[in-house]
Coordinates of N, CA and C in Angstrom, one line a residue:
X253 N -10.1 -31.6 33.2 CA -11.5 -31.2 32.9 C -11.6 -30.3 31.8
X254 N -13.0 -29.8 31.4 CA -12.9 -29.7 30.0 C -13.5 -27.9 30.4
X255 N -14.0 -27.2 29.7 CA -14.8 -25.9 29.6 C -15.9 -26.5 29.9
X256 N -17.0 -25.5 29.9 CA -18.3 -25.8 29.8 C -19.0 -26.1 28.2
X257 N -19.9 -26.7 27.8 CA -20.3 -27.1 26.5 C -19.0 -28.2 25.5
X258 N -17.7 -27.9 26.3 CA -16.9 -28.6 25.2 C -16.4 -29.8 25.6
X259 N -16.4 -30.5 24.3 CA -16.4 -32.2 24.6 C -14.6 -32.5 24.8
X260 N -14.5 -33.4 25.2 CA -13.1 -33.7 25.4 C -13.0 -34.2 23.9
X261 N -11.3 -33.8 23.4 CA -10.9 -34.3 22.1 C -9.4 -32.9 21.6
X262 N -9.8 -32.9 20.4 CA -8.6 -31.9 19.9 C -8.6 -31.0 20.4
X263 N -9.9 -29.8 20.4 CA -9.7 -28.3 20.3 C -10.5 -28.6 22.0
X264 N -10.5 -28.9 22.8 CA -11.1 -29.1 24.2 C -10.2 -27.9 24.8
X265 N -10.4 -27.1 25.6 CA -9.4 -26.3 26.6 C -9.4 -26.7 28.0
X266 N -8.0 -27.2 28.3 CA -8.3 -27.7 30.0 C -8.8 -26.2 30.7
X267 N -9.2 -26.8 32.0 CA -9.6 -26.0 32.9 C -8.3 -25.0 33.5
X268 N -6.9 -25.5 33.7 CA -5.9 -24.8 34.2 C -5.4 -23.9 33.1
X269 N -6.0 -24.0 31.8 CA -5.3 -23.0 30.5 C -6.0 -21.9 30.3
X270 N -7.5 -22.7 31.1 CA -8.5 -21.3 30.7 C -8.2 -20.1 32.2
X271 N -8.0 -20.8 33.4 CA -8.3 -19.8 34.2 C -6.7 -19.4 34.4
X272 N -5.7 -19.9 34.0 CA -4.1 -19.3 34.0 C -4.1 -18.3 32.8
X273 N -5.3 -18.1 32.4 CA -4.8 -17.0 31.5 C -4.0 -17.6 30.0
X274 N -3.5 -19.0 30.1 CA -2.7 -19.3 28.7 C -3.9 -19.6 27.6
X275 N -2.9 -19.4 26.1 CA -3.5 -19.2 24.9 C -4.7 -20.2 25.2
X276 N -5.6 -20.2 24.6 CA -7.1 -21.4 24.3 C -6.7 -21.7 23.0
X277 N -7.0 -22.8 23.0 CA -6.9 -23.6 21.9 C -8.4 -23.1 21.4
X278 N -8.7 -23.5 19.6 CA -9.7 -23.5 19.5 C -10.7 -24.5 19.3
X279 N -11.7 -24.8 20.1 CA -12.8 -26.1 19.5 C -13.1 -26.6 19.0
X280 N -12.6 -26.8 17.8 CA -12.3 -27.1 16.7 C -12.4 -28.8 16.5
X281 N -13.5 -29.3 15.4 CA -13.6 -30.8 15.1 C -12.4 -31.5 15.4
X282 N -11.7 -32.6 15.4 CA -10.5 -33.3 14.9 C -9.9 -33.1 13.4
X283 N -11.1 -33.4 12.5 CA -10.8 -32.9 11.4 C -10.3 -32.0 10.9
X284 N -10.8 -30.6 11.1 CA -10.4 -29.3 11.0 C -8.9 -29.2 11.4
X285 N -8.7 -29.3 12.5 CA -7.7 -29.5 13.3 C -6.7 -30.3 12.9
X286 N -6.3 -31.3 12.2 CA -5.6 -32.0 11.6 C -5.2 -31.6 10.2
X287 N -6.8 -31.0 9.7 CA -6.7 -30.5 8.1 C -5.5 -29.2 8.3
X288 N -5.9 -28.5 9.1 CA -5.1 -27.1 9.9 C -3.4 -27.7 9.7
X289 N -3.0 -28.2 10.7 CA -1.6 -29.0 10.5 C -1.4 -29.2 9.2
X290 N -1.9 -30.4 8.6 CA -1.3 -30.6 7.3 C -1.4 -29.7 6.5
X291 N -1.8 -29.2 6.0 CA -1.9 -27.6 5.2 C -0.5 -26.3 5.9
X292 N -0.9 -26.4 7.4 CA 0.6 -25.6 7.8 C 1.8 -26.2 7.6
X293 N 2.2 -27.6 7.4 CA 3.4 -28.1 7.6 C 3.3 -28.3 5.7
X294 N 2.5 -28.6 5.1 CA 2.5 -28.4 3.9 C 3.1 -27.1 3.1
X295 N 2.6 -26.1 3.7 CA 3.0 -24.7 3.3 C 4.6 -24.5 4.0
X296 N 5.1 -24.8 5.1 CA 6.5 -24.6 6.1 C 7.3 -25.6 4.9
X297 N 7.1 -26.6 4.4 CA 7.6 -27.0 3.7 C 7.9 -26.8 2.4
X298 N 6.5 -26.3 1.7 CA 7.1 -25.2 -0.3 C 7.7 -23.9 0.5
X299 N 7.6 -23.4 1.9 CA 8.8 -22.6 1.7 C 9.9 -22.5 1.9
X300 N 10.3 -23.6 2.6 CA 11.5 -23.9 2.9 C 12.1 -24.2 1.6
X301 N 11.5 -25.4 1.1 CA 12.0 -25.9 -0.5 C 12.7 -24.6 -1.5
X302 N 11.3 -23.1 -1.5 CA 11.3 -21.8 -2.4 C 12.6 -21.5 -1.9
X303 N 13.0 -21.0 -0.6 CA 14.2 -20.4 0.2 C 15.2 -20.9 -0.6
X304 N 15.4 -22.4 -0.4 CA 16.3 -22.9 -1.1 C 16.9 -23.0 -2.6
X305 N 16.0 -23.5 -3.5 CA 15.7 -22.9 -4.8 C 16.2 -21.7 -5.3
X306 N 15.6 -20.7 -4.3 CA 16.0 -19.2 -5.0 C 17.2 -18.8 -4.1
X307 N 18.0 -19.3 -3.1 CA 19.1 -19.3 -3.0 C 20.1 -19.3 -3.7
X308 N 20.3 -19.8 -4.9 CA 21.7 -20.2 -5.9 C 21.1 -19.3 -7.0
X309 N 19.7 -18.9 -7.4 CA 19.6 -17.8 -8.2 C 19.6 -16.8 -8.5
X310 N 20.6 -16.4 -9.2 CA 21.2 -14.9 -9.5 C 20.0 -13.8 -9.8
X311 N 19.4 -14.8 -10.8 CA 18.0 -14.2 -11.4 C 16.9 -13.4 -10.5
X312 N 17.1 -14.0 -9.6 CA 16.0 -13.6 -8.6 C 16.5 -12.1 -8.0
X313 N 17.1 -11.4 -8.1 CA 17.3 -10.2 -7.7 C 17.1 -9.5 -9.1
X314 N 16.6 -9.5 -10.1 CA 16.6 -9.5 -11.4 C 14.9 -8.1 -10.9
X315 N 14.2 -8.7 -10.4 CA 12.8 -8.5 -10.3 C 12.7 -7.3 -9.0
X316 N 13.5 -7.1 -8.5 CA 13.7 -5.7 -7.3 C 14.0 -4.6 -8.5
X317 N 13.4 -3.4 -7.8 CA 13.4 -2.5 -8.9 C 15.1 -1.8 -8.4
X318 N 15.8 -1.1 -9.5 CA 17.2 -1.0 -9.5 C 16.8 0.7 -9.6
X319 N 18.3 1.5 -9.6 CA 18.6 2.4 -10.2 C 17.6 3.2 -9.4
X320 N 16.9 4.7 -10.7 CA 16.3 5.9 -10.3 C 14.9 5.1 -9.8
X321 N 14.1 4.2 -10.5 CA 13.2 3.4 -10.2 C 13.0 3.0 -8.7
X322 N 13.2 2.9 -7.9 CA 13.5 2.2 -6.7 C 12.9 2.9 -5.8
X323 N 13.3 4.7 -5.7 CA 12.7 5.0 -4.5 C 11.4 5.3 -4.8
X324 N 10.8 5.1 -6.2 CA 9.2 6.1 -6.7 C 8.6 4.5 -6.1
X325 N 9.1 3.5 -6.1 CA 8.8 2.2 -5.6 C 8.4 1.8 -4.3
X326 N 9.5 2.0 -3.9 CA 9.2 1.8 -1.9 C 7.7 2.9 -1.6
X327 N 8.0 4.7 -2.3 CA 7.0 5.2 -1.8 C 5.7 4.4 -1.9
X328 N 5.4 3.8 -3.4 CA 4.2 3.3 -3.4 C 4.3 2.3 -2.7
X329 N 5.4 1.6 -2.8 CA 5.4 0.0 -1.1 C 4.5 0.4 -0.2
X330 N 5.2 1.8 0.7 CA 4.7 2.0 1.4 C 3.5 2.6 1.7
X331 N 2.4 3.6 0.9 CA 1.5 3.9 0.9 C 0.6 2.5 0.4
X332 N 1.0 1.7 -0.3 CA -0.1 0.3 -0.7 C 0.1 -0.6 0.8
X333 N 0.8 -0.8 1.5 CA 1.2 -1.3 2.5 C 0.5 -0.3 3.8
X334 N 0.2 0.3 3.8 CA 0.1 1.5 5.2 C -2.1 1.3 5.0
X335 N -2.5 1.7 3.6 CA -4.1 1.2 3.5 C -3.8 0.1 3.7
X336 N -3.3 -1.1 3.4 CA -3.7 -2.8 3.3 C -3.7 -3.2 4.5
X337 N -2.6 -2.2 5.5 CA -2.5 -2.6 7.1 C -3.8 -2.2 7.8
X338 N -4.4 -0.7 7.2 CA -5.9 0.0 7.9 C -6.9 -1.1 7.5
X339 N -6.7 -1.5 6.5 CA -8.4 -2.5 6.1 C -8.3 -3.6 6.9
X340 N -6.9 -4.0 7.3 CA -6.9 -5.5 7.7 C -7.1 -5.6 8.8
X341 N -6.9 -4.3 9.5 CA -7.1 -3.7 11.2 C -8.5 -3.7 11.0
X342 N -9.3 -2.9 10.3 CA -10.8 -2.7 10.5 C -11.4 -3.9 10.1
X343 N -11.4 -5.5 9.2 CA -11.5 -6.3 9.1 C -11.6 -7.3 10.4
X344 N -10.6 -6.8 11.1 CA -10.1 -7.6 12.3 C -10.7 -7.3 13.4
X345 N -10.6 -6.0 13.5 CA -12.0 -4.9 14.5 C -13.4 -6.0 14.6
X346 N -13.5 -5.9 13.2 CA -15.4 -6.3 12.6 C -15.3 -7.3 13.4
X347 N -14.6 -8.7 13.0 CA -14.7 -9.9 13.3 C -14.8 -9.9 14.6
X348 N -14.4 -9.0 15.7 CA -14.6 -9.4 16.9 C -16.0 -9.2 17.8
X349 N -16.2 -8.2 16.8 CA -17.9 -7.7 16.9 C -18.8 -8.6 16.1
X350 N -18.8 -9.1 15.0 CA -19.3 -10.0 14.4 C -19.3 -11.5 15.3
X351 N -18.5 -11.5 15.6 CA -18.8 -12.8 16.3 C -19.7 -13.3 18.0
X352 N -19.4 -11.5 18.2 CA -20.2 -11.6 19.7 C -21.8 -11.7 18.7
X353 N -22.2 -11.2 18.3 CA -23.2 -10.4 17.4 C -24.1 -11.9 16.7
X354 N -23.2 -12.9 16.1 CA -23.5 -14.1 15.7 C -23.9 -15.1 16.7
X355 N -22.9 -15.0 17.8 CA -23.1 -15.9 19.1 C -24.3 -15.6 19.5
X356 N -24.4 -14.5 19.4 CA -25.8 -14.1 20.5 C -27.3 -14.6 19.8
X357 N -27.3 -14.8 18.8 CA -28.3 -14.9 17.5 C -28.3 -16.7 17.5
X358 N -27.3 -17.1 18.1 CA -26.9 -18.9 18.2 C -26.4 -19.5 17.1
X359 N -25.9 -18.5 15.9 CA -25.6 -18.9 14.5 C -24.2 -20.1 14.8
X360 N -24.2 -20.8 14.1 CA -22.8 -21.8 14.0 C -21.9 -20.8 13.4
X361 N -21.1 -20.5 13.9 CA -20.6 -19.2 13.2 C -19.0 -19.8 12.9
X362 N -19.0 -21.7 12.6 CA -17.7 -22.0 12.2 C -18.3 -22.8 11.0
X363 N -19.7 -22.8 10.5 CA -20.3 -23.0 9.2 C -20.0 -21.8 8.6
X364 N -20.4 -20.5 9.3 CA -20.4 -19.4 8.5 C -19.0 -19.0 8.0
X365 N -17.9 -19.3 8.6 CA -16.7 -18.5 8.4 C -16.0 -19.9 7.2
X366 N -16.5 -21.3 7.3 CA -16.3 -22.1 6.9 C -16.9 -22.0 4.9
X367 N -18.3 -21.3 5.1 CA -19.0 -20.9 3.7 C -18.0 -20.1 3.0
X368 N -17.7 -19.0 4.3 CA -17.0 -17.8 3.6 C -15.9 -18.1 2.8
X369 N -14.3 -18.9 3.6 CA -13.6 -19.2 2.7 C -13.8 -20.2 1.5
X370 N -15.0 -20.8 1.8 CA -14.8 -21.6 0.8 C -15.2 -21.3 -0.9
X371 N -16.2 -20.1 -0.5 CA -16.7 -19.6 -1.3 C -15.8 -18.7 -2.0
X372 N -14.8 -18.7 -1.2 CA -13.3 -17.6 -1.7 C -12.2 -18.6 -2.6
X373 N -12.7 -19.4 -2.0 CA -11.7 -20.7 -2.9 C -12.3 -20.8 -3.8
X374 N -13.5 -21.1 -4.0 CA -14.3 -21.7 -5.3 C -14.6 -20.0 -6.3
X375 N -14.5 -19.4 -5.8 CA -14.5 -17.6 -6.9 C -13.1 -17.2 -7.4
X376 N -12.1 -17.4 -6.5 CA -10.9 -16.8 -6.6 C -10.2 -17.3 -8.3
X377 N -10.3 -18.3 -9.0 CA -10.1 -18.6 -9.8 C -10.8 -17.9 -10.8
X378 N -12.3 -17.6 -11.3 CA -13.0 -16.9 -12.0 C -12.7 -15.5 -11.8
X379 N -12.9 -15.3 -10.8 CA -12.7 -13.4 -10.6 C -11.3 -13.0 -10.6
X380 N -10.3 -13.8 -10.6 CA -8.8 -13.4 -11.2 C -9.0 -13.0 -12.9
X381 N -9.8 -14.5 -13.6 CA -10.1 -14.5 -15.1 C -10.2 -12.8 -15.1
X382 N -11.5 -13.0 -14.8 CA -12.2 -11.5 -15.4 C -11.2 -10.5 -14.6
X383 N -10.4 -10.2 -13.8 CA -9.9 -9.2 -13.4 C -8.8 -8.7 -14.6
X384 N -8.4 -10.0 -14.8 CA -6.8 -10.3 -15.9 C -7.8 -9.2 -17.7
X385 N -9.2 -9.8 -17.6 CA -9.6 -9.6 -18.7 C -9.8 -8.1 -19.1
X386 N -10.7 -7.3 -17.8 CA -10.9 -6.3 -17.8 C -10.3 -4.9 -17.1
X387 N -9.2 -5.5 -16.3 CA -8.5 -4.3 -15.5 C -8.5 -4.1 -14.3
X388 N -7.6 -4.4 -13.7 CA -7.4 -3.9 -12.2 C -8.2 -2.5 -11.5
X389 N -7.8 -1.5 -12.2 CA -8.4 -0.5 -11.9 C -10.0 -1.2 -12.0
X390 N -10.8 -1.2 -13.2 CA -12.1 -1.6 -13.1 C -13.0 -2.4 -11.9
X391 N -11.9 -3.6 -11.9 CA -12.6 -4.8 -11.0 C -12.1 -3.9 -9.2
X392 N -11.0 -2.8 -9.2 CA -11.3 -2.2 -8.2 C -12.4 -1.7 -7.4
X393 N -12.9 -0.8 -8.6 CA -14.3 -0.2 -8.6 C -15.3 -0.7 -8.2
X394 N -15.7 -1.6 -9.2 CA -16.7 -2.9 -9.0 C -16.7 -3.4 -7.7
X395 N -15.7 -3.7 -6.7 CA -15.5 -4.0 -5.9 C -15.8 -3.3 -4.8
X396 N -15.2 -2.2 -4.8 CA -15.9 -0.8 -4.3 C -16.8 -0.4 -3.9
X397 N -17.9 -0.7 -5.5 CA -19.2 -0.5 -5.6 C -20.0 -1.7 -4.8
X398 N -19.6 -2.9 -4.8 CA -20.6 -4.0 -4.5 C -20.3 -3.7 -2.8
X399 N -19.2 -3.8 -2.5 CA -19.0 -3.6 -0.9 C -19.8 -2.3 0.3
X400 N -20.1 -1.6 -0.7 CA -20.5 -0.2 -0.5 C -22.2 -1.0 -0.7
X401 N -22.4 -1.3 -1.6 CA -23.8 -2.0 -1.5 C -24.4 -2.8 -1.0
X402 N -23.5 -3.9 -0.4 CA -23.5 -4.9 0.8 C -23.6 -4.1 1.7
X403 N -22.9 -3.6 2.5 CA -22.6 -2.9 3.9 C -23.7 -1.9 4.1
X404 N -24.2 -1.5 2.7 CA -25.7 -0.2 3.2 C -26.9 -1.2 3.6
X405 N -26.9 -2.3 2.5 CA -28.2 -2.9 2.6 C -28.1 -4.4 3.9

């Protein structure tokens, strides 16, 4: 047997997974779900290939910083690493509240998250351009600034 509202197929959750407590699958079209796979076993595979590749190359340790360089390095590893893990926590926070928030409102909220990357896919190319053109620091800002002006208004 299936959940309530969901049709039998890929992302269906039997009835013994939901009330045992094990993972739920997600509800997910066939499509999606398939697209999912091929893209993961796509990606398990360039990196298995990469692994390999940069296995026999010497070169490749060429690009780790050496010498006095090294520890002024890690500190910044770790301070760029320690914010990238707070934003990705508070990102992750949102989304759980965002999505009670969207359900309740009856939004298709797998069109929405669906818009979102896609519209990441189709900008990511141009907004690298102009990042390359005008500066990291800058397009920081910018970024800064627009996000700050989304979130108020």
């Amino acid at each position: 047997s299936t959940r309530a509202g969901a049709t039998k197929g890929v992302g269906a959750v039997s009835a013994s997974a939901a009330e045992g407590g094990g993972m739920l699958q997600p509800d997910w079209p066939p499509w999606a779900f398939y697209t999912f796979l091929g893209l993961a076993g796509f990606t398990a595979v360039v990196a298995v290939i990469q692994m390999i590749r940069d296995r026999g190359d010497t070169d490749a340790t060429d690009s780790h910083p050496q010498g006095e360089k090294a520890p002024e390095f890690r500190k910044f590893q770790r301070e760029y690493l320690t914010v990238y893990a707070i934003i990705m926590m508070a990102d992750w926070f949102q989304g759980t509240n965002m999505y009670t928030l969207y359900s309740s409102y009856g939004v298709n909220i797998s069109a929405l998250f669906l818009s979102g990357f896609l519209s990441g896919a189709c900008w990511a190319g141009p907004v690298g351009l102009w990042i390359d053109r005008y500066g990291r620091k800058k397009s920081c800002i910018v970024y800064l600034v627009l996000e700050i002006i989304i979130n108020i208004c």
